[in-house]
Coordinates of C-alpha atoms in Angstrom, one line a residue:
X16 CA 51.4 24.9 45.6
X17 CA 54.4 25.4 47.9
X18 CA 56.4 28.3 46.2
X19 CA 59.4 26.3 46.1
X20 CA 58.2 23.2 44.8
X21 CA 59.3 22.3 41.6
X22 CA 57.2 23.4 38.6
X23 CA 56.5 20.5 36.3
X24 CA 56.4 20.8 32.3
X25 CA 55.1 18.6 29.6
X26 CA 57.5 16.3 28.0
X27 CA 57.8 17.5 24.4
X28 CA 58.0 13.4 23.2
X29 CA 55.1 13.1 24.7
X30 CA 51.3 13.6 22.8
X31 CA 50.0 16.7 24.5
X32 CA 45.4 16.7 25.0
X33 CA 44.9 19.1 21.7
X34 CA 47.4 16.7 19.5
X35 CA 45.9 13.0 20.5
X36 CA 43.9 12.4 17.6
X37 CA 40.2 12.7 17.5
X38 CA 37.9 9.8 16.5
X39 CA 36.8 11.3 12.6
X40 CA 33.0 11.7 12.7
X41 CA 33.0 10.5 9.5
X42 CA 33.7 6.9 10.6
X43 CA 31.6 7.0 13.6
X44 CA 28.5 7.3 11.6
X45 CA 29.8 4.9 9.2
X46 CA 30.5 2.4 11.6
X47 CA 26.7 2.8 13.1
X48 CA 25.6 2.9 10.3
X49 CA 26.9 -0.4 9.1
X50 CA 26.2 -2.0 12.6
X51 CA 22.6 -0.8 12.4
X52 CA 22.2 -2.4 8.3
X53 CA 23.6 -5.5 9.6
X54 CA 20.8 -5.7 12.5
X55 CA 18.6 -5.2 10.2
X56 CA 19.5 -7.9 7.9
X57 CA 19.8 -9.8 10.9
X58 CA 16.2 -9.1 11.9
X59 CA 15.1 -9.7 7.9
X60 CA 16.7 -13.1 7.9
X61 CA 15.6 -14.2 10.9
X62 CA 11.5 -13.2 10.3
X63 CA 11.6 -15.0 6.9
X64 CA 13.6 -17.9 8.5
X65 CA 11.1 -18.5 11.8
X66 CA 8.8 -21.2 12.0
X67 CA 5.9 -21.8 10.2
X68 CA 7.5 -19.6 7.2
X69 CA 6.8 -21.1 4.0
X70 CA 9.6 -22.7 1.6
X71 CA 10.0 -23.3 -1.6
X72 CA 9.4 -21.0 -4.9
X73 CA 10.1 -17.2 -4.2
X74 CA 7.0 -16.5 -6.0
X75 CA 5.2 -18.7 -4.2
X76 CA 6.2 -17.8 -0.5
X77 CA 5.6 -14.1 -1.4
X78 CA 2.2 -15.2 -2.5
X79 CA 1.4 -17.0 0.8
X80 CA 3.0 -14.5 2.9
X81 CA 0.0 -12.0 1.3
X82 CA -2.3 -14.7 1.9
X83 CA -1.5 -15.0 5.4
X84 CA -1.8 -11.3 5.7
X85 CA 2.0 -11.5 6.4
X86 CA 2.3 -8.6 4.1
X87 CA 5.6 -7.3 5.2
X88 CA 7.4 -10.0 4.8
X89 CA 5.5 -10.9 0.7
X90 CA 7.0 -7.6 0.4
X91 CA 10.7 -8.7 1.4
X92 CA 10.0 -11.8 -0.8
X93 CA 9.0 -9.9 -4.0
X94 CA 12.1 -7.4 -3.6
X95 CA 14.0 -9.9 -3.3
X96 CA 13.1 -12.0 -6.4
X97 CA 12.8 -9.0 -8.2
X98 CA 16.5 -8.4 -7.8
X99 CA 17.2 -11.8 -9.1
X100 CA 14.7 -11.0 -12.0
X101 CA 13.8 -7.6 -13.1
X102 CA 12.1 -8.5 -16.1
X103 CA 9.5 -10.8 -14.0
X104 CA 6.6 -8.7 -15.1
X105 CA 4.5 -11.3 -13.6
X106 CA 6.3 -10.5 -9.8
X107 CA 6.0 -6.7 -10.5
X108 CA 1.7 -6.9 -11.2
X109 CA 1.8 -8.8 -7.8
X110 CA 3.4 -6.6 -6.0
X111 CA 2.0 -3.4 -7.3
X112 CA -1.3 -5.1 -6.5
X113 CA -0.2 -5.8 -2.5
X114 CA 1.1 -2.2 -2.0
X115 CA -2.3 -1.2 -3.2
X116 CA -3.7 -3.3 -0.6
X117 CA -1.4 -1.5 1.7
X118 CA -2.5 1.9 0.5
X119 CA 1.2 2.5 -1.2
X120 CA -0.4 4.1 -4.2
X121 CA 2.7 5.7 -5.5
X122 CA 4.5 2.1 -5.4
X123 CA 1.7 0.9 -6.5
X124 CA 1.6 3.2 -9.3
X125 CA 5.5 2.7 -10.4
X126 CA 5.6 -1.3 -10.6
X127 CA 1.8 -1.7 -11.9
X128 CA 2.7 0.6 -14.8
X129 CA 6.3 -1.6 -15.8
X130 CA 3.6 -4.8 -15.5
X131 CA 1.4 -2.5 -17.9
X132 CA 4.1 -2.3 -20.4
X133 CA 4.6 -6.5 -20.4
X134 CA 0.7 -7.1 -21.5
X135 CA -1.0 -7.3 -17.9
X136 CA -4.3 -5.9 -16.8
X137 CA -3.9 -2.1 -16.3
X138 CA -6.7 -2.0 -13.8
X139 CA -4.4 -1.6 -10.8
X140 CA -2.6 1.0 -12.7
X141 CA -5.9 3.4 -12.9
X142 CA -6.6 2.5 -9.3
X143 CA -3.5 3.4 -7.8
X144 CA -3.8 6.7 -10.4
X145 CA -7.5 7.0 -8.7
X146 CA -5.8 6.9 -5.1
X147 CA -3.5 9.5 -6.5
X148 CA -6.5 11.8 -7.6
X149 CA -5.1 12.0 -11.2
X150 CA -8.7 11.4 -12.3
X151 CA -8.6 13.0 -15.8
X152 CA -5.4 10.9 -16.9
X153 CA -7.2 7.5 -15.3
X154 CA -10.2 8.9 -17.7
X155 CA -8.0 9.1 -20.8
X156 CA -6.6 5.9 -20.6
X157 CA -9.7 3.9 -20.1
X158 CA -11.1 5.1 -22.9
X159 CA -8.1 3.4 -24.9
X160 CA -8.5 0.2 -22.8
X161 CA -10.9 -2.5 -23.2
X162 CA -14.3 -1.6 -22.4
X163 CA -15.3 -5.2 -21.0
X164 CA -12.6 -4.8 -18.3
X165 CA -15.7 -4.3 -15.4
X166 CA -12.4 -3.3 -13.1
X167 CA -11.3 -0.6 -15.6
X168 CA -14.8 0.5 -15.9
X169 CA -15.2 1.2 -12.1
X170 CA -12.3 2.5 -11.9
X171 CA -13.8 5.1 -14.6
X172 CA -17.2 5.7 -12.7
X173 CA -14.7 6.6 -9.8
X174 CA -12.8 8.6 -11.3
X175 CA -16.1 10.4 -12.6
X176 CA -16.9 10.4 -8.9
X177 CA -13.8 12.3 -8.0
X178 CA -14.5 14.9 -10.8
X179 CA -18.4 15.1 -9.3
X180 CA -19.6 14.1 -12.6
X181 CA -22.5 12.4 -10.5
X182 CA -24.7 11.7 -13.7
X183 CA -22.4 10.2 -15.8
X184 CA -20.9 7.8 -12.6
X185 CA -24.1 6.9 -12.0
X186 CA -24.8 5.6 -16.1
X187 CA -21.6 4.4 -16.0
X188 CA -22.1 2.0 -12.7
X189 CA -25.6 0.8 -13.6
X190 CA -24.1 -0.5 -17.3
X191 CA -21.7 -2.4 -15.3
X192 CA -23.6 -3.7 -12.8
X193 CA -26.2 -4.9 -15.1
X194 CA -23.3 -6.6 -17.4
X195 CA -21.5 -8.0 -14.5
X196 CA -23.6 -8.5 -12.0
X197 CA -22.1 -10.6 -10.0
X198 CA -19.1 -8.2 -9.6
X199 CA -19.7 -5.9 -6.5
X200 CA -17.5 -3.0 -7.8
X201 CA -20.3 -0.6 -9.6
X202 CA -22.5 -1.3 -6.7
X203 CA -20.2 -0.2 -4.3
X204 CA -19.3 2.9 -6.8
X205 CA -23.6 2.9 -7.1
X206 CA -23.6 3.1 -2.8
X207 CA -20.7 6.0 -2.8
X208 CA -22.8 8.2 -4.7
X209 CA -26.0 7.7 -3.2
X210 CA -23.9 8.5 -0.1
X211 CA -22.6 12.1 -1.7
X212 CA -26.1 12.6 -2.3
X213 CA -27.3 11.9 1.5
X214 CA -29.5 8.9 0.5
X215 CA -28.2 7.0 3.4
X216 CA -30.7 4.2 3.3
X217 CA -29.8 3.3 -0.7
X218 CA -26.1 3.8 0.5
X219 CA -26.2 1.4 3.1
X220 CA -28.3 -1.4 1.3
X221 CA -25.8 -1.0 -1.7
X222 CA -23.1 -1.1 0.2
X223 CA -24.4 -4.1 1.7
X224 CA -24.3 -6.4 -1.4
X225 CA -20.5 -5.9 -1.3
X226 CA -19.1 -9.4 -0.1
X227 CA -15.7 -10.6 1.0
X228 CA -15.1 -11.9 -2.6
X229 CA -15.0 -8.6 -3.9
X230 CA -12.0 -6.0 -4.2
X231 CA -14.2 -3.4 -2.5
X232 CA -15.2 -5.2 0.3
X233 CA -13.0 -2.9 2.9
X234 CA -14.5 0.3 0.9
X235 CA -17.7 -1.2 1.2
X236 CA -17.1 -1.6 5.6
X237 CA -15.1 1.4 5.3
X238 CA -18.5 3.5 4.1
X239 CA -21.0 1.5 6.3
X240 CA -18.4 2.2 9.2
X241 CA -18.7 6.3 8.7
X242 CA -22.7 6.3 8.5
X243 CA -22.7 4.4 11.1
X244 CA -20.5 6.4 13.4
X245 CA -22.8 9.6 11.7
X246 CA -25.5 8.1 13.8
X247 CA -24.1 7.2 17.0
X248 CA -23.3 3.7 16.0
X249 CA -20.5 3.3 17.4
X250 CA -20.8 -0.3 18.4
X251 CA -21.3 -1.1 14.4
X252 CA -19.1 1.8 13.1
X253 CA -16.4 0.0 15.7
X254 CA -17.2 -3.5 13.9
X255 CA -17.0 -2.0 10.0
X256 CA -14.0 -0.2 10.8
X257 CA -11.9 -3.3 12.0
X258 CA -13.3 -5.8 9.5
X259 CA -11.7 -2.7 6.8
X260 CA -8.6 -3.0 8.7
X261 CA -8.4 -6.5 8.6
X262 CA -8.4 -6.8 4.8
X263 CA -6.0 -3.2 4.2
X264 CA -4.1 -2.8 7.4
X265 CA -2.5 0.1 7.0
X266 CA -5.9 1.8 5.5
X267 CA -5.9 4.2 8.1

């Protein structure tokens, strides 16, 4: 600068760098945050509004969402009538039932126990408890349940499983399945044990008579999937694993 050119000062009127006023940080996350809630409301909307989604009852779309395997949005559905109707003990089994399928066994666990409390089933309740490990509290209650529940009972021989009773699962499993045997849950509880016990061939056939109709059908894959991949099936371990996946997706 030329030593006789004039120096220049800041104008006192006006805002100087340090006084203009900073944005507070406060509202900037607010403000994302809001944007980013109303993109995802966006997003919800629009998924249960596409083509093809069903109409009509909540209940009912939540329950065909589920069928579909469309379990995000059954999810949205039940939430949402659940809102509208807390006391709908009948939407809370339902959903407590789907996040077991999704392997959710804390949610599971929370809304299963509220349907409990309203006269339903508490089979899912011990199951999600079973996923949970609390095996001596899923043994307490079935005792106080009733005995001709063949899910309850399973979920008792499992629980025994988790606690390596062995011999008493295995008495357990064989009075159900000879009471019920067109249910496929104490056989698959029958193939579990014979596979702690390394009697792969008994495992494999029991876990064989597990069909799609039954609630353990993905345990049944999931257990035919790991001896098979023990042996170098990977071909067939490859196949069991997906058909699992395809009934409990997020059964990782």
């Amino acid at each position: 600068m030329h030593e006789n050119a004039p120096q220049a000062y800041p104008d006192p009127d006006e805002p100087q760098p340090d006084e203009i006023a900073r944005p507070d940080p406060r509202w900037l996350w607010a403000t994302l945050a809001g944007g980013a809630l109303i993109m995802l409301l966006a997003g919800t909307s629009a998924y249960l509004q596409r083509d093809g989604a069903p109409t009509g009852d909540p209940l009912e779309r939540a329950r065909d969402y589920a069928a579909r395997h469309e379990y995000r949005a059954a999810v949205i559905e039940y939430k949402n009538l659940l809102q509208d109707e807390p006391l709908n003990a009948q939407a809370r089994r339902e959903l407590g039932e789907l996040y077991l399928t999704l392997g959710d066994a804390e949610a599971a666990a929370k809304e299963l126990r509220v349907a409990g409390e309203y006269g339903y089933s508490a089979a899912g309740l011990l199951e999600a408890w079973l996923a949970l490990g609390r095996y001596e509290e899923v043994l307490e209650h079935a005792d106080e349940l009733d005995s001709d529940d063949a899910r309850i009972n399973v979920a008792a021989g499992k629980a025994l499983l988790g606690l390596a009773r062995f011999d008493e699962a295995e008495a357990l499993f064989t009075k159900i399945a000879d009471r019920f045997p067109d249910y496929g849950g104490p056989r698959l509880g029958l193939a579990q044990l014979a596979y702690i016990r390394r009697d792969i061939e008994a495992a494999l056939e029991l876990a064989g008579t597990v069909g799609p109709e039954d609630r353990g059908y993905p345990d049944a894959r999931k257990l035919i999937g790991e001896i098979a991949l023990e042996g170098g099936q990977y071909a067939e371990a490859k196949k069991a694993f997906r058909t699992a996946l395809e009934q409990r997706p997020n059964d990782i």
